[in-house]
Coordinates of C-alpha atoms and ligand atoms in Angstrom, one line a residue:
M1 CA 160.5 76.0 174.0
T2 CA 160.5 77.5 170.1
K3 CA 159.1 74.8 167.2
I4 CA 162.0 73.4 165.1
L5 CA 161.0 71.5 161.9
T6 CA 163.5 68.0 161.1
S7 CA 164.5 66.9 158.2
P8 CA 162.7 63.7 157.2
D9 CA 165.7 60.8 158.4
G10 CA 165.1 63.5 162.2
T11 CA 167.5 66.1 161.8
P12 CA 166.7 69.4 163.5
A13 CA 167.0 72.2 161.2
S14 CA 169.9 74.4 161.4
R15 CA 170.1 78.3 163.2
L16 CA 170.1 80.0 160.1
A17 CA 168.9 78.9 156.1
F18 CA 170.0 79.3 153.0
G19 CA 167.5 81.1 150.3
A20 CA 167.5 80.2 147.0
M21 CA 166.3 83.2 145.6
Q22 CA 169.2 84.3 142.9
F23 CA 170.2 80.7 142.1
G24 CA 169.7 81.2 138.6
G25 CA 169.3 84.5 138.8
A26 CA 172.5 86.7 139.7
A27 CA 174.1 83.6 141.2
D28 CA 174.4 81.2 138.1
A29 CA 175.0 77.0 138.2
Q30 CA 179.3 77.2 139.8
A31 CA 178.7 79.9 142.3
S32 CA 175.3 78.4 143.3
R33 CA 177.2 74.6 143.9
A34 CA 180.0 76.7 145.9
M35 CA 177.0 78.4 148.3
F36 CA 175.4 75.2 148.0
D37 CA 178.5 73.2 149.4
A38 CA 179.6 76.5 151.5
C39 CA 176.3 76.0 153.8
I40 CA 176.4 72.5 154.1
A41 CA 180.1 72.8 155.7
A42 CA 178.8 75.8 158.4
G43 CA 175.8 73.5 159.0
I44 CA 173.7 74.6 156.9
T45 CA 170.5 71.8 156.9
H46 CA 167.3 74.1 155.9
F47 CA 167.0 75.2 152.1
D48 CA 164.5 77.5 151.0
T49 CA 163.6 78.2 147.2
A50 CA 159.7 79.4 145.4
H51 CA 157.9 78.8 142.2
V52 CA 159.0 81.9 141.2
Y53 CA 162.0 82.5 141.6
T54 CA 164.2 82.5 138.5
G55 CA 161.7 81.1 136.0
G56 CA 162.1 77.5 137.8
A57 CA 165.9 77.4 137.6
S58 CA 166.4 78.2 141.1
E59 CA 164.0 75.0 142.6
T60 CA 165.5 72.8 139.6
L61 CA 169.2 73.8 140.6
L62 CA 168.9 73.5 144.6
G63 CA 166.9 70.1 143.3
G64 CA 170.4 68.6 141.6
M65 CA 172.4 69.4 144.6
L66 CA 171.0 67.8 147.1
G67 CA 171.8 63.8 146.0
D68 CA 172.5 61.5 148.7
R69 CA 172.9 64.2 151.5
R70 CA 168.6 64.7 151.4
D71 CA 167.4 62.7 154.1
G72 CA 169.3 65.0 156.3
L73 CA 168.6 68.1 154.9
P74 CA 164.4 70.4 155.1
I75 CA 163.5 71.6 152.0
A76 CA 160.7 73.9 151.7
T77 CA 159.6 76.0 148.4
K78 CA 156.4 78.7 148.1
V79 CA 153.7 78.5 145.6
A80 CA 151.3 81.2 144.8
Y81 CA 152.6 84.1 144.8
D82 CA 151.2 84.4 140.8
G83 CA 147.8 83.1 139.8
G84 CA 146.2 83.2 143.3
G85 CA 145.0 80.5 146.0
S86 CA 142.9 78.2 144.2
K87 CA 142.9 74.6 144.4
Q88 CA 143.7 74.7 140.9
N89 CA 146.8 77.2 141.3
I90 CA 148.0 75.3 144.5
H91 CA 147.6 71.9 142.9
R92 CA 149.0 72.4 139.8
S93 CA 152.3 75.0 140.6
F94 CA 153.0 72.0 143.5
E95 CA 153.6 69.7 140.8
I96 CA 155.4 72.1 139.1
S97 CA 157.9 72.8 141.4
R98 CA 158.1 68.7 142.7
Q99 CA 159.3 67.7 139.7
R100 CA 162.0 70.9 139.1
L101 CA 163.3 70.0 142.6
N102 CA 162.8 66.6 141.4
M103 CA 161.5 65.3 144.8
D104 CA 158.6 62.6 145.9
M105 CA 158.0 64.3 148.8
V106 CA 158.7 68.2 150.2
D107 CA 159.2 68.6 153.4
I108 CA 157.7 72.5 153.7
L109 CA 155.2 74.2 150.9
Y110 CA 153.9 77.5 151.6
L111 CA 151.5 79.5 150.3
H112 CA 153.5 83.2 149.8
R113 CA 151.1 85.5 149.6
F114 CA 147.7 85.6 151.1
D115 CA 145.1 86.4 148.3
P116 CA 142.3 88.0 149.2
D117 CA 139.9 86.8 146.4
T118 CA 139.8 83.1 147.5
D119 CA 138.5 81.8 151.0
L120 CA 141.5 81.0 152.6
H121 CA 139.8 77.6 152.9
E122 CA 140.3 76.3 150.2
S123 CA 143.4 77.2 150.4
M124 CA 144.3 75.5 152.9
E125 CA 142.0 72.4 152.3
A126 CA 144.8 72.4 149.2
L127 CA 147.6 72.1 151.4
A128 CA 145.6 69.6 153.4
E129 CA 145.1 67.5 150.4
L130 CA 149.0 67.3 149.5
K131 CA 149.6 66.4 153.6
Q132 CA 147.0 63.4 153.6
Q133 CA 149.3 62.2 150.1
G134 CA 152.1 62.3 151.8
L135 CA 153.9 65.0 149.1
I136 CA 154.7 67.7 151.8
R137 CA 155.6 67.0 156.2
Y138 CA 154.8 70.7 156.7
V139 CA 152.9 73.8 155.8
G140 CA 153.6 77.4 156.0
V141 CA 153.2 80.6 154.6
S142 CA 154.5 83.8 154.4
N143 CA 153.6 87.4 154.3
F144 CA 150.5 87.0 155.8
A145 CA 149.8 89.7 158.8
A146 CA 149.5 87.7 162.6
W147 CA 145.9 87.5 161.7
Q148 CA 145.8 85.7 158.8
V149 CA 148.0 83.4 160.3
V150 CA 145.6 82.3 163.3
K151 CA 143.1 82.9 160.5
A152 CA 144.9 79.8 158.6
I153 CA 145.6 78.2 161.5
G154 CA 142.0 78.0 163.2
I155 CA 140.7 76.8 160.0
A156 CA 144.4 74.7 158.8
A157 CA 142.8 72.7 162.2
K158 CA 139.2 71.4 160.5
F159 CA 141.6 69.6 157.8
D160 CA 142.9 68.0 160.6
I161 CA 145.8 70.0 160.1
T162 CA 148.3 72.3 161.5
V163 CA 150.2 75.8 160.3
D164 CA 154.3 74.6 161.3
I165 CA 155.7 77.6 160.1
L166 CA 156.0 80.9 159.1
Q167 CA 158.2 83.5 156.5
P168 CA 157.6 87.3 157.0
M169 CA 160.7 90.1 156.6
Y170 CA 162.1 90.6 159.2
N171 CA 165.7 92.9 159.5
L172 CA 167.1 96.3 161.5
V173 CA 165.1 98.1 159.0
K174 CA 162.1 96.0 159.7
R175 CA 161.2 95.7 162.4
Q176 CA 157.4 95.0 162.3
A177 CA 157.2 91.0 162.9
E178 CA 158.1 91.9 166.7
V179 CA 154.7 94.0 167.2
E180 CA 152.4 90.8 166.7
I181 CA 153.6 88.7 164.3
L182 CA 156.8 87.4 166.6
P183 CA 154.8 87.6 169.6
M184 CA 151.8 85.5 167.7
C185 CA 154.2 82.9 166.7
A186 CA 155.7 82.0 170.0
D187 CA 152.3 81.5 171.7
Q188 CA 150.7 79.4 168.8
N189 CA 154.2 77.4 168.7
V190 CA 154.5 78.4 164.5
A191 CA 158.1 78.3 163.8
C192 CA 159.7 80.8 162.2
A193 CA 162.0 81.6 159.2
P194 CA 162.6 85.8 158.8
Y195 CA 163.6 86.5 155.0
S196 CA 166.2 89.3 154.1
P197 CA 167.9 89.6 157.3
L198 CA 169.8 91.7 155.2
G199 CA 167.8 93.9 153.6
G200 CA 167.9 92.3 150.3
G201 CA 171.5 94.2 150.6
L202 CA 171.9 97.4 152.6
L203 CA 172.9 96.5 155.7
T204 CA 176.3 95.7 154.4
G205 CA 176.8 99.2 154.7
K206 CA 178.0 99.0 150.6
Y207 CA 176.0 101.5 148.7
A208 CA 177.0 104.3 152.0
S209 CA 180.0 104.1 150.0
G210 CA 178.8 104.2 146.2
G211 CA 178.1 99.5 146.2
A212 CA 175.8 98.2 143.6
G213 CA 173.7 95.7 143.9
R214 CA 169.9 94.6 144.0
L215 CA 168.7 98.3 145.4
I216 CA 169.3 99.9 142.9
E217 CA 168.5 96.8 140.2
D218 CA 165.5 96.6 141.2
D219 CA 162.6 99.0 141.8
R220 CA 161.2 96.7 144.7
Y221 CA 164.8 97.0 146.3
T222 CA 164.7 100.5 146.1
K223 CA 161.4 101.7 146.8
R224 CA 161.5 99.3 150.5
Y225 CA 164.5 100.5 151.9
G226 CA 164.4 104.1 150.4
L227 CA 164.0 105.7 153.4
E228 CA 166.9 107.6 154.7
W229 CA 166.4 106.9 158.2
M230 CA 167.7 103.2 156.8
H231 CA 170.2 104.1 155.3
Q232 CA 171.9 105.9 157.9
A233 CA 170.6 103.1 160.5
A234 CA 172.9 101.3 158.6
R235 CA 176.0 103.9 158.4
D236 CA 175.1 103.4 161.8
L237 CA 175.5 99.5 162.3
A238 CA 178.9 99.8 159.8
E239 CA 180.4 102.2 162.5
V240 CA 179.3 100.1 165.2
A241 CA 180.9 97.0 163.4
V242 CA 184.3 98.5 163.3
D243 CA 184.0 99.4 167.0
V244 CA 183.7 95.2 167.7
G245 CA 186.0 94.2 165.0
T246 CA 183.0 91.9 163.3
D247 CA 181.4 92.1 159.9
P248 CA 178.3 94.7 159.6
A249 CA 176.7 91.4 158.0
T250 CA 177.0 89.2 160.5
L251 CA 176.1 91.3 163.3
A252 CA 172.8 92.3 161.1
V253 CA 171.8 88.0 159.9
A254 CA 172.7 87.3 164.0
W255 CA 170.6 90.7 165.6
A256 CA 167.9 89.1 163.2
A257 CA 168.3 85.5 165.0
A258 CA 168.7 86.3 168.1
H259 CA 165.2 87.9 168.7
P260 CA 163.6 86.4 171.8
M261 CA 161.1 84.2 170.1
G262 CA 164.2 82.1 168.0
P263 CA 163.8 83.2 164.3
T264 CA 165.9 81.0 161.6
P265 CA 166.9 84.0 159.2
I266 CA 166.8 82.6 155.6
I267 CA 170.6 84.4 154.6
S268 CA 171.6 84.4 150.8
A269 CA 173.8 85.5 148.0
R270 CA 175.4 85.8 145.1
S271 CA 178.6 84.1 145.6
T272 CA 180.1 82.5 148.8
A273 CA 182.5 85.6 149.0
Q274 CA 178.9 87.8 149.8
L275 CA 177.9 84.6 151.4
A276 CA 180.5 84.1 154.4
P277 CA 179.7 87.5 156.7
S278 CA 175.8 85.8 156.5
L279 CA 178.0 82.5 157.6
A280 CA 179.9 83.4 160.6
A281 CA 176.5 84.6 162.8
M282 CA 176.0 80.5 162.6
T283 CA 178.6 80.8 165.3
Y284 CA 178.1 84.8 166.4
E285 CA 177.1 84.9 170.0
M286 CA 175.3 87.5 170.0
P287 CA 176.3 89.8 174.5
P288 CA 172.8 91.4 175.4
A289 CA 174.5 94.3 175.2
L290 CA 175.3 94.5 171.9
Y291 CA 172.2 92.9 170.8
A292 CA 170.1 96.4 172.7
R293 CA 172.9 97.9 171.5
L294 CA 171.7 97.4 167.3
A295 CA 168.2 97.8 168.1
A296 CA 168.0 102.2 168.8
L297 CA 170.1 102.6 165.5
S298 CA 166.4 102.2 164.6
P299 CA 163.0 102.6 166.0
T300 CA 161.3 100.0 167.7
P301 CA 157.8 99.5 166.5
P302 CA 154.3 100.9 168.6
P303 CA 153.1 98.5 170.5
A304 CA 149.7 97.0 168.1
T305 CA 147.2 98.5 171.7
D306 CA 148.9 102.3 170.1
R307 CA 150.0 102.6 174.1
I308 CA 153.6 103.4 174.4
E309 CA 153.1 105.0 177.6
E310 CA 153.0 101.2 178.3
Q311 CA 156.2 99.5 176.9
A312 CA 159.0 98.8 178.1
Ligands
NAP1 N1 158.0 85.5 151.3 C1 159.7 86.0 150.4 O1 157.8 86.3 150.0 C2 160.9 85.9 150.6 C3 161.2 87.4 149.7 C4 162.5 87.5 149.7 C5 163.7 86.2 150.1 N2 163.4 85.2 149.7 C6 163.7 84.4 150.6 O2 164.8 84.3 152.1 C7 165.9 85.0 150.7 C8 167.2 85.8 151.5 O3 166.3 86.5 151.1 P1 167.8 88.1 150.6 O4 167.9 87.9 149.6 O5 166.5 89.1 150.4 O6 168.2 88.1 152.0 P2 168.8 89.1 152.2 O7 170.1 88.4 153.5 O8 168.2 90.4 153.1 O9 170.1 90.0 151.2 C9 170.5 88.8 150.1 C10 171.4 90.1 148.7 O10 171.9 90.7 149.6 C11 173.6 91.1 148.9 N3 174.4 90.3 149.5 C12 174.7 89.8 150.8 N4 175.4 89.4 151.3 C13 176.6 90.6 150.5 C14 177.5 90.9 151.2 N5 178.8 90.6 152.2 N6 177.9 92.1 150.7 C15 177.2 93.0 149.8 N7 176.2 92.4 148.9 C16 175.8 91.9 149.8 C17 173.4 90.5 147.8 O11 172.5 90.8 146.9 P3 173.1 91.9 145.7 O12 174.5 91.2 145.0 O13 172.3 91.7 144.9 O14 173.2 93.3 146.3 C18 172.3 89.1 148.4 O15 171.3 88.5 147.3 C19 166.1 84.2 149.5 O16 166.6 84.4 149.3 C20 164.9 83.1 149.5 O17 164.6 82.4 150.0 C21 161.2 85.5 150.8

């Protein structure tokens, strides 16, 4: 049974989450508000932001939209992408984030990435302090390898807390999480909210027809999705989408959500028009044969043991 986090009034986190990374950046205040409203209308309860997004505008805009819905929405932010995992950086960044969000308590706080230069005991102790003070309800980690999560779980126990949720990258052309991360989450009772279900936009198919977007505008994404087989998979996905009469973005998000571990992908966009096909995945039931057909569009990552002859 997949662990499901809840809001302060007990509302469960929705099947998909929405990420506010574009709020105050590619999406202005009006476009951001329209996407928030579309998410609420579609039944999304789980919203995600981070201390580093758009210089703080993402947190400020999201916090300003919650109003009297706040207690029914599990809200997540992340700290320590910059500045390392020291106690001082975690406490200082979180306090700024909490003020931007205008929240007494933030439901989920993630360490945004693993810091090899800081003892993980120090970072986990900082999160335990925030939890004991009632300032956060759930502890998360993002961009951690599976062994780093298990290490964090062991350390967390010393401080009487649990690691409740992991936020890895996962989509049809970034499938490393299948090898250790998703099985580890199932085994360790850690919820999983993977990001980039569309591969930053690649899996919409728009780049095959000369479209513009993040993969052209942002060097990190150009490089991350720069391999030809990934672009071929996106073209193939677009063909399958025509065949089954659905938008490729709907299929990509629904495929990530259909992993047997039960992850809750974080969708995002710069406008409600872009968001619509991802939101449609909220109600899209993925038939097993279609799930397998989509999985066959990209290489299955080899097993952790490298014994490929034993792979199902
Ligand atoms: N923990 C982390 O390190 C981390 C990293 C990344 C994201 N995240 C979280 O996960 C959330 C989602 O990640 P993501 O934005 O990478 O998700 P994604 O779904 O892979 O990519 C979303 C992007 O794809 C493009 N797009 C979406 N729908 C489209 C459509 N219908 N037609 C054309 N283009 C479309 C838009 O970018 P363009 O218009 O620019 O092409 C949009 O911003 C973020 O908001 C954030 O909360 C976390």
